[in-house]
């Protein structure tokens, strides 16, 4: 396939994860199509256009204190002309020597020079003396101080968080234009797979990968069409891929991509489209296929439960986010002290699962969740982070510093 970048589509030996990710991203063209959503439905979706404010926030100069809004004069006694509460402004303007009783958030009346806090005021009937020197401009929050009219509140490419939605509400905007959700066909393959709720017969195991992968995709706003337990035959595999390619932007398979006797995915994609197959320098998750079937991109994940989760997380999710038009930042990585010995030999990057916490001295520490086999999903279930051991690193003794990636919203 055309690489569109300088990276080799196939490398001898093992492909470093970063190189595989860069290659996938180089092939990602943002999907067409936007939709206008009510703000209440928009959290988690990707903005197709920047959000520009058509108002000032706050809309008017207002008081930052409970106290008195004052129009300065050469006097020690000010006349109280009225009251201003949040939602009930003082109507009228202040003349020099006048003040109004004002509460936090209430708009300051026209003519106000400053707000003085009530602790510095001595009131008798309708007159007030102030015990401290008065400074023009104090305790007034200015109109547009948070968001100025005409300014960009959020850029295109932003995946909306809950506080983003609040921010958009705060400028009075009820709807947003977002990218359409990606159409993803998820196919899990294997004659041995039985659906939960059925009885296992000889040699069967329960199909679990779709229960991990589909929610990860749905959290990304994808419309997922699911085929579980696709039969291990060349014709069933080709047929399913063909059908998926007619409606999906991206086809994700899991399993059947190695070179075992029942692995038909590679051959089927090669027959219908184009494919590169890498041995990633990654554990868990060695075999990874990438290509195209018709108009759809194709990503072939390994079948082992932990491997498929790690490769979707590390490679598939950045690809999907880019296809959705999202601007993707590198994940936050932290340094922690290993509490346990971590067995490793150089040559592949390891993504071990761990439990990170603060010790009594307030330092970040991490323990392995135990057995780290590519089929041991219980170790992932107990974890709150990946311990990322670099490709060339060897065995890690307890007490050494390691890199962590805390589980993000796609995994939790
Ligand atoms: P494969 O890559 O198809 O050889 O699969 C590797 C291992 O993962 C085998 O032990 C499969 O039984 C297992 N496996 C593959 N797909 C699934 C799935 N959807 N759910 C649970 N286990 C799976
Ligand atoms: Mg299989």
Short mmCIF file of C-alpha atoms and ligand atoms in Angstrom, two decimals:
data_model
loop_
_atom_site.label_atom_id
_atom_site.label_comp_id
_atom_site.label_asym_id
_atom_site.label_seq_id
_atom_site.Cartn_x
_atom_site.Cartn_y
_atom_site.Cartn_z
CA UNK A 1 0.00 0.00 0.00
CA UNK A 2 1.08 3.59 -0.49
CA UNK A 3 2.80 4.68 2.68
CA UNK A 4 2.27 8.44 2.30
CA UNK A 5 5.25 8.91 4.61
CA UNK A 6 8.87 7.89 4.84
CA UNK A 7 8.24 4.90 7.03
CA UNK A 8 8.64 1.45 5.61
CA UNK A 9 5.35 -0.43 5.41
CA UNK A 10 7.17 -3.60 6.26
CA UNK A 11 10.31 -3.82 8.30
CA UNK A 12 12.62 -6.69 8.89
CA UNK A 13 12.42 -7.85 12.47
CA UNK A 14 10.25 -6.03 14.95
CA UNK A 15 8.43 -2.74 14.34
CA UNK A 16 8.69 -0.24 17.23
CA UNK A 17 5.28 0.85 18.52
CA UNK A 18 5.96 4.57 17.87
CA UNK A 19 6.86 3.84 14.27
CA UNK A 20 3.73 1.74 13.73
CA UNK A 21 1.58 4.49 15.28
CA UNK A 22 3.16 7.18 13.10
CA UNK A 23 2.51 5.07 10.01
CA UNK A 24 -1.15 4.51 10.90
CA UNK A 25 -1.66 8.22 11.54
CA UNK A 26 -0.01 9.09 8.23
CA UNK A 27 -2.75 7.06 6.51
CA UNK A 28 -5.64 8.70 8.37
CA UNK A 29 -7.80 11.11 6.40
CA UNK A 30 -10.42 12.87 8.51
CA UNK A 31 -13.92 11.60 7.64
CA UNK A 32 -16.38 13.98 5.98
CA UNK A 33 -19.65 14.83 7.63
CA UNK A 34 -20.79 16.94 10.53
CA UNK A 35 -23.96 17.17 12.55
CA UNK A 36 -25.52 19.82 14.74
CA UNK A 37 -26.23 18.50 18.23
CA UNK A 38 -27.97 19.91 21.26
CA UNK A 39 -25.35 20.72 23.86
CA UNK A 40 -26.74 18.04 26.19
CA UNK A 41 -25.93 15.36 23.60
CA UNK A 42 -22.52 16.73 22.61
CA UNK A 43 -20.21 15.70 25.45
CA UNK A 44 -17.45 13.42 24.11
CA UNK A 45 -17.92 14.49 20.48
CA UNK A 46 -15.35 16.36 18.40
CA UNK A 47 -15.96 20.00 17.44
CA UNK A 48 -16.05 20.50 13.67
CA UNK A 49 -15.82 24.29 14.01
CA UNK A 50 -14.34 26.59 16.62
CA UNK A 51 -16.77 27.97 19.18
CA UNK A 52 -16.74 31.79 19.08
CA UNK A 53 -18.42 33.80 21.78
CA UNK A 54 -21.15 36.22 20.76
CA UNK A 55 -21.35 37.63 24.29
CA UNK A 56 -19.15 38.87 27.10
CA UNK A 57 -18.81 36.63 30.16
CA UNK A 58 -19.61 38.09 32.60
CA UNK A 59 -22.07 40.18 30.58
CA UNK A 60 -21.70 43.29 32.78
CA UNK A 61 -19.27 44.77 35.33
CA UNK A 62 -20.32 43.24 38.64
CA UNK A 63 -19.34 43.10 42.25
CA UNK A 64 -16.78 40.63 43.57
CA UNK A 65 -17.83 41.34 47.19
CA UNK A 66 -20.75 41.93 49.48
CA UNK A 67 -20.39 45.64 50.32
CA UNK A 68 -21.06 49.04 48.77
CA UNK A 69 -20.72 50.28 45.18
CA UNK A 70 -19.41 53.84 45.48
CA UNK A 71 -19.26 56.96 43.30
CA UNK A 72 -16.22 58.78 44.75
CA UNK A 73 -16.46 62.35 46.09
CA UNK A 74 -14.50 64.66 48.44
CA UNK A 75 -16.47 63.45 51.46
CA UNK A 76 -16.27 61.09 54.41
CA UNK A 77 -19.99 60.25 54.42
CA UNK A 78 -21.78 58.60 51.51
CA UNK A 79 -25.54 58.50 51.00
CA UNK A 80 -27.06 55.03 50.43
CA UNK A 81 -29.22 55.35 47.30
CA UNK A 82 -30.54 51.79 47.17
CA UNK A 83 -29.70 48.09 46.88
CA UNK A 84 -28.31 45.83 44.11
CA UNK A 85 -28.69 42.03 44.36
CA UNK A 86 -27.63 39.31 41.89
CA UNK A 87 -30.55 39.13 39.43
CA UNK A 88 -32.03 42.40 40.79
CA UNK A 89 -29.79 45.27 39.68
CA UNK A 90 -30.09 48.83 40.98
CA UNK A 91 -31.85 50.79 38.26
CA UNK A 92 -30.40 54.25 37.88
CA UNK A 93 -26.93 55.72 38.12
CA UNK A 94 -24.87 56.93 41.04
CA UNK A 95 -24.00 60.58 41.56
CA UNK A 96 -20.71 61.54 43.23
CA UNK A 97 -21.05 60.98 46.98
CA UNK A 98 -23.63 58.19 46.61
CA UNK A 99 -23.35 54.45 47.12
CA UNK A 100 -25.61 51.39 46.93
CA UNK A 101 -25.64 48.30 49.11
CA UNK A 102 -24.45 45.57 46.71
CA UNK A 103 -24.12 41.78 46.85
CA UNK A 104 -21.61 39.54 45.09
CA UNK A 105 -22.46 39.04 41.40
CA UNK A 106 -24.85 42.00 41.18
CA UNK A 107 -24.13 44.38 38.27
CA UNK A 108 -22.52 47.59 39.50
CA UNK A 109 -24.68 50.67 38.74
CA UNK A 110 -23.56 53.23 36.18
CA UNK A 111 -21.28 55.81 37.84
CA UNK A 112 -19.63 53.27 40.19
CA UNK A 113 -15.90 53.86 40.82
CA UNK A 114 -15.29 50.91 43.13
CA UNK A 115 -16.84 48.39 45.47
CA UNK A 116 -15.76 48.48 49.12
CA UNK A 117 -16.28 45.39 51.26
CA UNK A 118 -18.87 45.63 54.01
CA UNK A 119 -16.27 44.88 56.73
CA UNK A 120 -14.78 48.38 56.04
CA UNK A 121 -18.14 50.17 56.24
CA UNK A 122 -19.88 51.78 59.23
CA UNK A 123 -23.50 52.42 58.44
CA UNK A 124 -25.98 54.61 60.25
CA UNK A 125 -29.41 54.78 58.64
CA UNK A 126 -28.86 55.98 55.09
CA UNK A 127 -25.27 57.15 55.52
CA UNK A 128 -22.06 55.15 55.43
CA UNK A 129 -18.49 55.98 56.44
CA UNK A 130 -15.60 53.92 55.12
CA UNK A 131 -12.75 53.08 57.46
CA UNK A 132 -10.07 52.42 54.78
CA UNK A 133 -8.72 54.46 51.87
CA UNK A 134 -10.89 53.94 48.76
CA UNK A 135 -9.15 52.83 45.55
CA UNK A 136 -10.76 53.30 42.14
CA UNK A 137 -11.56 50.02 40.39
CA UNK A 138 -11.38 47.70 43.41
CA UNK A 139 -13.59 44.63 43.73
CA UNK A 140 -15.21 44.99 40.31
CA UNK A 141 -15.22 42.01 37.96
CA UNK A 142 -15.13 43.46 34.49
CA UNK A 143 -17.50 42.52 31.65
CA UNK A 144 -15.75 40.04 29.34
CA UNK A 145 -13.06 39.27 31.94
CA UNK A 146 -13.63 35.49 31.57
CA UNK A 147 -14.60 35.39 27.87
CA UNK A 148 -14.55 38.45 25.62
CA UNK A 149 -17.16 38.89 22.89
CA UNK A 150 -15.73 37.63 19.57
CA UNK A 151 -13.02 35.47 21.16
CA UNK A 152 -12.42 31.77 20.41
CA UNK A 153 -13.70 29.73 23.33
CA UNK A 154 -12.74 26.28 21.99
CA UNK A 155 -10.89 25.27 18.82
CA UNK A 156 -12.09 22.88 16.09
CA UNK A 157 -10.72 19.40 16.76
CA UNK A 158 -11.47 19.54 20.47
CA UNK A 159 -13.22 16.50 21.99
CA UNK A 160 -15.76 18.09 24.31
CA UNK A 161 -15.40 17.47 28.04
CA UNK A 162 -18.17 18.16 30.52
CA UNK A 163 -16.56 21.48 31.51
CA UNK A 164 -16.30 22.43 27.82
CA UNK A 165 -20.07 21.91 27.54
CA UNK A 166 -20.55 24.17 30.57
CA UNK A 167 -18.33 26.78 28.96
CA UNK A 168 -20.42 26.70 25.78
CA UNK A 169 -23.60 26.99 27.86
CA UNK A 170 -22.07 29.98 29.66
CA UNK A 171 -21.92 31.89 26.36
CA UNK A 172 -25.57 31.08 25.73
CA UNK A 173 -25.03 28.68 22.83
CA UNK A 174 -27.56 25.79 22.84
CA UNK A 175 -26.07 23.67 20.01
CA UNK A 176 -22.69 22.77 18.50
CA UNK A 177 -21.46 21.44 15.16
CA UNK A 178 -19.54 18.21 15.68
CA UNK A 179 -17.96 15.58 13.46
CA UNK A 180 -20.15 12.62 12.71
CA UNK A 181 -19.34 9.45 14.66
CA UNK A 182 -16.96 7.07 12.92
CA UNK A 183 -18.61 3.91 11.54
CA UNK A 184 -16.62 0.98 12.84
CA UNK A 185 -17.25 -2.67 11.97
CA UNK A 186 -15.87 -4.86 14.77
CA UNK A 187 -15.40 -8.53 13.89
CA UNK A 188 -14.16 -11.06 16.41
CA UNK A 189 -13.03 -14.30 14.81
CA UNK A 190 -12.78 -17.86 16.02
CA UNK A 191 -14.62 -21.19 15.84
CA UNK A 192 -13.91 -21.70 19.54
CA UNK A 193 -15.92 -18.67 20.66
CA UNK A 194 -19.28 -19.08 22.39
CA UNK A 195 -21.58 -16.25 23.47
CA UNK A 196 -21.99 -15.65 27.22
CA UNK A 197 -25.33 -17.14 28.26
CA UNK A 198 -24.84 -20.32 26.22
CA UNK A 199 -23.34 -23.62 27.45
CA UNK A 200 -19.76 -24.36 26.43
CA UNK A 201 -19.22 -27.43 24.33
CA UNK A 202 -15.92 -29.18 23.76
CA UNK A 203 -13.02 -26.83 23.13
CA UNK A 204 -15.07 -23.66 23.37
CA UNK A 205 -14.33 -20.55 25.39
CA UNK A 206 -16.53 -17.54 25.95
CA UNK A 207 -16.16 -14.64 23.56
CA UNK A 208 -15.00 -11.72 25.70
CA UNK A 209 -12.99 -9.40 23.46
CA UNK A 210 -16.03 -7.66 21.98
CA UNK A 211 -17.10 -6.73 25.52
CA UNK A 212 -13.78 -4.92 25.97
CA UNK A 213 -13.32 -3.41 22.52
CA UNK A 214 -16.87 -2.28 21.62
CA UNK A 215 -17.27 0.00 24.68
CA UNK A 216 -13.85 1.52 24.02
CA UNK A 217 -15.03 2.36 20.50
CA UNK A 218 -18.41 3.62 21.65
CA UNK A 219 -16.77 5.97 24.14
CA UNK A 220 -15.02 7.49 21.12
CA UNK A 221 -18.44 8.30 19.65
CA UNK A 222 -18.20 5.48 17.08
CA UNK A 223 -21.25 3.70 15.67
CA UNK A 224 -20.19 0.11 16.13
CA UNK A 225 -21.58 -2.75 14.07
CA UNK A 226 -20.59 -6.01 15.64
CA UNK A 227 -20.02 -9.52 14.36
CA UNK A 228 -18.89 -11.92 17.08
CA UNK A 229 -17.40 -15.36 16.58
CA UNK A 230 -16.82 -15.14 12.86
CA UNK A 231 -16.24 -18.65 11.51
CA UNK A 232 -12.63 -19.59 10.74
CA UNK A 233 -13.04 -20.20 7.01
CA UNK A 234 -11.68 -18.22 4.06
CA UNK A 235 -15.17 -17.67 2.58
CA UNK A 236 -16.87 -16.56 5.80
CA UNK A 237 -13.97 -14.19 6.50
CA UNK A 238 -14.02 -12.70 3.00
CA UNK A 239 -17.79 -12.38 3.02
CA UNK A 240 -17.84 -10.59 6.37
CA UNK A 241 -15.03 -8.23 5.36
CA UNK A 242 -16.73 -7.42 2.07
CA UNK A 243 -20.02 -6.59 3.81
CA UNK A 244 -18.25 -4.53 6.47
CA UNK A 245 -16.35 -2.55 3.84
CA UNK A 246 -19.63 -1.40 2.29
CA UNK A 247 -20.78 0.46 5.39
CA UNK A 248 -17.79 1.11 7.64
CA UNK A 249 -15.09 3.76 7.68
CA UNK A 250 -12.89 1.38 9.62
CA UNK A 251 -12.95 -2.40 9.98
CA UNK A 252 -11.37 -3.83 13.11
CA UNK A 253 -10.90 -7.56 13.42
CA UNK A 254 -9.49 -9.43 16.34
CA UNK A 255 -7.86 -12.81 16.10
CA UNK A 256 -7.01 -14.84 13.03
CA UNK A 257 -4.20 -12.57 11.98
CA UNK A 258 -1.19 -14.69 12.93
CA UNK A 259 0.12 -17.37 10.65
CA UNK A 260 -1.59 -20.34 12.29
CA UNK A 261 -3.63 -22.90 10.37
CA UNK A 262 -6.95 -21.22 11.21
CA UNK A 263 -5.82 -17.64 10.55
CA UNK A 264 -7.70 -16.45 7.47
CA UNK A 265 -7.90 -12.69 8.01
CA UNK A 266 -4.57 -11.81 6.43
CA UNK A 267 -5.27 -13.77 3.25
CA UNK A 268 -8.82 -12.42 3.00
CA UNK A 269 -7.71 -8.78 3.26
CA UNK A 270 -4.94 -9.39 0.74
CA UNK A 271 -7.52 -10.88 -1.60
CA UNK A 272 -9.98 -8.00 -1.25
CA UNK A 273 -7.66 -5.05 -0.71
CA UNK A 274 -4.20 -4.37 0.60
CA UNK A 275 -2.45 -5.17 3.82
CA UNK A 276 0.78 -4.87 5.75
CA UNK A 277 1.48 -7.25 8.60
CA UNK A 278 3.90 -6.27 11.31
CA UNK A 279 5.48 -8.01 14.19
CA UNK A 280 5.35 -5.22 16.72
CA UNK A 281 8.14 -4.74 19.24
CA UNK A 282 5.39 -4.83 21.85
CA UNK A 283 4.31 -7.21 24.56
CA UNK A 284 1.51 -8.07 24.74
CA UNK A 285 0.44 -7.64 21.13
CA UNK A 286 2.96 -8.87 18.61
CA UNK A 287 1.04 -9.37 15.36
CA UNK A 288 -0.73 -6.33 13.92
CA UNK A 289 -2.22 -5.94 10.45
CA UNK A 290 -3.16 -2.70 8.76
CA UNK A 291 -4.60 -2.05 5.35
CA UNK A 292 -7.65 -1.25 3.34
CA UNK A 293 -10.72 -3.14 2.08
CA UNK A 294 -12.56 -1.08 -0.53
CA UNK A 295 -13.00 2.41 0.91
CA UNK A 296 -12.62 1.21 4.49
CA UNK A 297 -9.41 1.22 6.48
CA UNK A 298 -8.58 -2.09 8.08
CA UNK A 299 -6.93 -2.80 11.43
CA UNK A 300 -6.29 -6.39 12.44
CA UNK A 301 -5.72 -6.84 16.16
CA UNK A 302 -4.33 -9.96 17.80
CA UNK A 303 -6.87 -12.32 19.36
CA UNK A 304 -5.48 -12.68 22.85
CA UNK A 305 -7.65 -10.60 25.19
CA UNK A 306 -4.92 -8.41 26.72
CA UNK A 307 -3.09 -8.04 23.39
CA UNK A 308 -6.21 -6.82 21.60
CA UNK A 309 -6.92 -4.33 24.37
CA UNK A 310 -3.36 -2.95 24.42
CA UNK A 311 -3.07 -2.67 20.64
CA UNK A 312 -6.48 -1.01 20.29
CA UNK A 313 -5.54 1.40 23.05
CA UNK A 314 -2.05 2.23 21.85
CA UNK A 315 -2.58 2.16 18.07
CA UNK A 316 -6.28 1.94 17.20
CA UNK A 317 -7.46 4.78 19.42
CA UNK A 318 -4.96 7.37 18.15
CA UNK A 319 -5.95 6.31 14.61
CA UNK A 320 -9.67 6.65 15.35
CA UNK A 321 -9.25 9.99 17.10
CA UNK A 322 -7.36 11.32 14.09
CA UNK A 323 -10.01 9.98 11.68
CA UNK A 324 -12.59 11.85 13.78
CA UNK A 325 -10.74 15.12 13.24
CA UNK A 326 -9.56 15.32 16.83
CA UNK A 327 -6.33 17.08 17.71
CA UNK A 328 -4.55 14.41 19.75
CA UNK A 329 -1.94 15.20 22.40
CA UNK A 330 0.57 12.63 23.59
CA UNK A 331 -0.67 10.84 26.72
CA UNK A 332 0.58 12.05 30.06
CA UNK A 333 3.33 9.83 31.41
CA UNK A 334 4.51 9.78 35.01
CA UNK A 335 7.56 8.44 36.79
CA UNK A 336 7.06 6.06 39.70
CA UNK A 337 9.09 3.73 41.86
CA UNK A 338 8.54 0.03 41.17
CA UNK A 339 7.49 -1.87 44.30
CA UNK A 340 7.93 -5.26 42.69
CA UNK A 341 10.48 -6.95 40.48
CA UNK A 342 9.43 -6.73 36.80
CA UNK A 343 10.81 -9.49 34.61
CA UNK A 344 11.82 -8.36 31.15
CA UNK A 345 14.43 -8.91 28.48
CA UNK A 346 15.45 -6.23 25.94
CA UNK A 347 13.93 -6.24 22.45
CA UNK A 348 10.24 -5.36 22.88
CA UNK A 349 8.43 -2.63 24.80
CA UNK A 350 6.36 -4.13 27.61
CA UNK A 351 2.99 -2.77 28.71
CA UNK A 352 2.51 -4.36 32.08
CA UNK A 353 -0.56 -3.65 34.15
CA UNK A 354 -0.05 -2.07 37.54
CA UNK A 355 -1.65 -0.42 40.52
CA UNK A 356 -0.26 3.06 41.13
CA UNK A 357 -0.64 4.80 44.48
CA UNK A 358 1.04 7.30 46.77
CA UNK A 359 3.10 5.81 49.60
CA UNK A 360 3.24 7.24 53.12
CA UNK A 361 5.98 9.67 52.07
CA UNK A 362 3.72 10.97 49.29
CA UNK A 363 5.76 9.40 46.48
CA UNK A 364 4.19 7.73 43.46
CA UNK A 365 4.78 3.98 43.58
CA UNK A 366 3.53 1.14 41.44
CA UNK A 367 3.06 -2.58 41.89
CA UNK A 368 2.49 -5.13 39.17
CA UNK A 369 -0.99 -6.69 39.21
CA UNK A 370 0.64 -10.10 39.02
CA UNK A 371 0.59 -12.60 36.16
CA UNK A 372 0.98 -10.66 32.92
CA UNK A 373 0.07 -13.24 30.27
CA UNK A 374 -1.68 -12.00 27.15
CA UNK A 375 -4.75 -14.04 28.10
CA UNK A 376 -5.00 -12.85 31.71
CA UNK A 377 -7.71 -10.22 31.65
CA UNK A 378 -8.13 -10.31 35.44
CA UNK A 379 -4.74 -8.55 35.76
CA UNK A 380 -6.02 -5.68 33.63
CA UNK A 381 -9.29 -5.54 35.51
CA UNK A 382 -7.41 -4.99 38.80
CA UNK A 383 -5.08 -2.35 37.32
CA UNK A 384 -5.26 1.43 37.16
CA UNK A 385 -2.25 1.99 34.90
CA UNK A 386 0.18 0.59 32.37
CA UNK A 387 3.78 0.26 33.45
CA UNK A 388 5.58 1.09 30.21
CA UNK A 389 8.98 -0.58 30.00
CA UNK A 390 11.02 0.74 27.10
CA UNK A 391 12.03 -1.58 24.26
CA UNK A 392 15.72 -1.80 25.16
CA UNK A 393 15.21 -2.08 28.88
CA UNK A 394 15.97 -5.31 30.74
CA UNK A 395 14.72 -6.64 34.05
CA UNK A 396 13.60 -4.02 36.57
CA UNK A 397 14.42 -4.44 40.25
CA UNK A 398 12.12 -3.18 43.00
CA UNK A 399 13.13 0.42 43.79
CA UNK A 400 13.94 1.38 40.19
CA UNK A 401 12.11 4.21 38.46
CA UNK A 402 9.58 3.25 35.78
CA UNK A 403 7.23 5.11 33.45
CA UNK A 404 3.46 4.95 33.96
CA UNK A 405 0.48 5.72 31.82
CA UNK A 406 -2.60 5.99 34.02
CA UNK A 407 -5.68 4.33 32.51
CA UNK A 408 -7.62 7.00 30.66
CA UNK A 409 -11.31 7.41 29.93
CA UNK A 410 -11.22 4.83 27.12
CA UNK A 411 -10.15 2.06 29.50
CA UNK A 412 -12.10 2.97 32.61
P1 LIG B 1 -5.94 -16.01 17.47
O1 LIG B 1 -5.15 -14.77 17.23
O2 LIG B 1 -7.21 -16.06 16.69
O3 LIG B 1 -5.11 -17.24 17.33
O4 LIG B 1 -6.38 -15.94 19.01
C1 LIG B 1 -5.42 -15.97 20.05
C2 LIG B 1 -6.06 -16.43 21.35
O5 LIG B 1 -7.04 -15.48 21.74
C3 LIG B 1 -6.75 -17.75 21.25
O6 LIG B 1 -6.51 -18.47 22.44
C4 LIG B 1 -8.22 -17.39 21.15
O7 LIG B 1 -9.06 -18.39 21.64
C5 LIG B 1 -8.29 -16.12 21.95
N1 LIG B 1 -9.35 -15.28 21.44
C6 LIG B 1 -9.45 -14.81 20.19
N2 LIG B 1 -10.54 -14.05 20.03
C7 LIG B 1 -11.14 -14.01 21.24
C8 LIG B 1 -12.31 -13.39 21.73
N3 LIG B 1 -13.09 -12.63 20.92
N4 LIG B 1 -12.65 -13.54 23.02
C9 LIG B 1 -11.87 -14.29 23.84
N5 LIG B 1 -10.74 -14.89 23.43
C10 LIG B 1 -10.37 -14.78 22.15
MG1 LIG B 2 -8.43 -17.59 16.11
#
